[in-house]
């Protein structure tokens, strides 16, 4: 499950009847920044054939 929050998002997976945080992203679009990640490709475990680009997920979000 991908949970967006502003220009950040978290990926949780259900394990032993509890949701466990697997990944956390804060969109960094400035290529000069050390943690630039706008082109990061994200795929969920159950849907590996579906790819999402981090910057596209938050397109239009201020």
PDB file of C-alpha atoms in Angstrom:
ATOM      1  CA  UNK A   1       0.000   0.000   0.000  1.00  0.00           C
ATOM      2  CA  UNK A   2       1.422   3.397  -1.034  1.00  0.00           C
ATOM      3  CA  UNK A   3       0.275   6.200   1.263  1.00  0.00           C
ATOM      4  CA  UNK A   4       0.899   9.719  -0.115  1.00  0.00           C
ATOM      5  CA  UNK A   5       1.317  12.642   2.289  1.00  0.00           C
ATOM      6  CA  UNK A   6       1.977  15.985   0.589  1.00  0.00           C
ATOM      7  CA  UNK A   7       5.127  15.476  -1.475  1.00  0.00           C
ATOM      8  CA  UNK A   8       6.166  12.381   0.429  1.00  0.00           C
ATOM      9  CA  UNK A   9       4.883   8.843   0.588  1.00  0.00           C
ATOM     10  CA  UNK A  10       5.302   5.599   2.446  1.00  0.00           C
ATOM     11  CA  UNK A  11       4.977   1.971   1.407  1.00  0.00           C
ATOM     12  CA  UNK A  12       3.515  -0.476   3.907  1.00  0.00           C
ATOM     13  CA  UNK A  13       3.060  -4.245   3.646  1.00  0.00           C
ATOM     14  CA  UNK A  14       0.759  -6.420   5.709  1.00  0.00           C
ATOM     15  CA  UNK A  15       2.811  -8.885   7.763  1.00  0.00           C
ATOM     16  CA  UNK A  16       1.369 -11.008  10.566  1.00  0.00           C
ATOM     17  CA  UNK A  17      -1.848  -8.949  10.559  1.00  0.00           C
ATOM     18  CA  UNK A  18       0.063  -5.655  10.998  1.00  0.00           C
ATOM     19  CA  UNK A  19       1.118  -3.035   8.472  1.00  0.00           C
ATOM     20  CA  UNK A  20       4.897  -2.634   8.460  1.00  0.00           C
ATOM     21  CA  UNK A  21       6.656   0.376   6.931  1.00  0.00           C
ATOM     22  CA  UNK A  22       8.939  -0.828   4.133  1.00  0.00           C
ATOM     23  CA  UNK A  23       9.936   2.369   2.268  1.00  0.00           C
ATOM     24  CA  UNK A  24       9.603   6.100   2.788  1.00  0.00           C
ATOM     25  CA  UNK A  25      10.097   8.791   0.141  1.00  0.00           C
ATOM     26  CA  UNK A  26      10.268  12.587   0.210  1.00  0.00           C
ATOM     27  CA  UNK A  27      10.326  13.994  -3.312  1.00  0.00           C
ATOM     28  CA  UNK A  28      13.590  15.838  -4.030  1.00  0.00           C
ATOM     29  CA  UNK A  29      13.450  17.360  -7.530  1.00  0.00           C
ATOM     30  CA  UNK A  30      16.626  19.482  -7.499  1.00  0.00           C
ATOM     31  CA  UNK A  31      19.318  17.548  -9.399  1.00  0.00           C
ATOM     32  CA  UNK A  32      22.005  19.476  -7.506  1.00  0.00           C
ATOM     33  CA  UNK A  33      20.818  17.989  -4.193  1.00  0.00           C
ATOM     34  CA  UNK A  34      22.576  14.945  -2.767  1.00  0.00           C
ATOM     35  CA  UNK A  35      19.303  13.032  -2.337  1.00  0.00           C
ATOM     36  CA  UNK A  36      17.771  13.812  -5.759  1.00  0.00           C
ATOM     37  CA  UNK A  37      15.170  11.108  -6.406  1.00  0.00           C
ATOM     38  CA  UNK A  38      12.603  12.509  -8.850  1.00  0.00           C
ATOM     39  CA  UNK A  39      13.417   9.780 -11.394  1.00  0.00           C
ATOM     40  CA  UNK A  40      13.245   6.930  -8.872  1.00  0.00           C
ATOM     41  CA  UNK A  41      11.142   4.042 -10.130  1.00  0.00           C
ATOM     42  CA  UNK A  42       8.814   2.454  -7.590  1.00  0.00           C
ATOM     43  CA  UNK A  43       7.097  -0.929  -7.821  1.00  0.00           C
ATOM     44  CA  UNK A  44       5.097  -2.688  -5.131  1.00  0.00           C
ATOM     45  CA  UNK A  45       5.895  -6.313  -4.245  1.00  0.00           C
ATOM     46  CA  UNK A  46       2.537  -7.642  -5.413  1.00  0.00           C
ATOM     47  CA  UNK A  47       2.567  -5.611  -8.640  1.00  0.00           C
ATOM     48  CA  UNK A  48       6.189  -5.640  -9.824  1.00  0.00           C
ATOM     49  CA  UNK A  49       5.067  -5.240 -13.442  1.00  0.00           C
ATOM     50  CA  UNK A  50       3.571  -1.821 -12.623  1.00  0.00           C
ATOM     51  CA  UNK A  51       6.240   0.873 -12.321  1.00  0.00           C
ATOM     52  CA  UNK A  52       5.722   4.421 -11.030  1.00  0.00           C
ATOM     53  CA  UNK A  53       8.131   7.354 -11.263  1.00  0.00           C
ATOM     54  CA  UNK A  54       8.268   9.311  -8.014  1.00  0.00           C
ATOM     55  CA  UNK A  55       7.979  12.765  -9.648  1.00  0.00           C
ATOM     56  CA  UNK A  56       4.954  11.628 -11.690  1.00  0.00           C
ATOM     57  CA  UNK A  57       3.125  10.442  -8.563  1.00  0.00           C
ATOM     58  CA  UNK A  58       3.309  13.941  -7.103  1.00  0.00           C
ATOM     59  CA  UNK A  59       2.783  15.858 -10.366  1.00  0.00           C
ATOM     60  CA  UNK A  60       0.527  18.836  -9.669  1.00  0.00           C
ATOM     61  CA  UNK A  61       0.872  18.546  -5.880  1.00  0.00           C
ATOM     62  CA  UNK A  62       2.161  21.670  -4.139  1.00  0.00           C
TER      63      UNK A  62
END
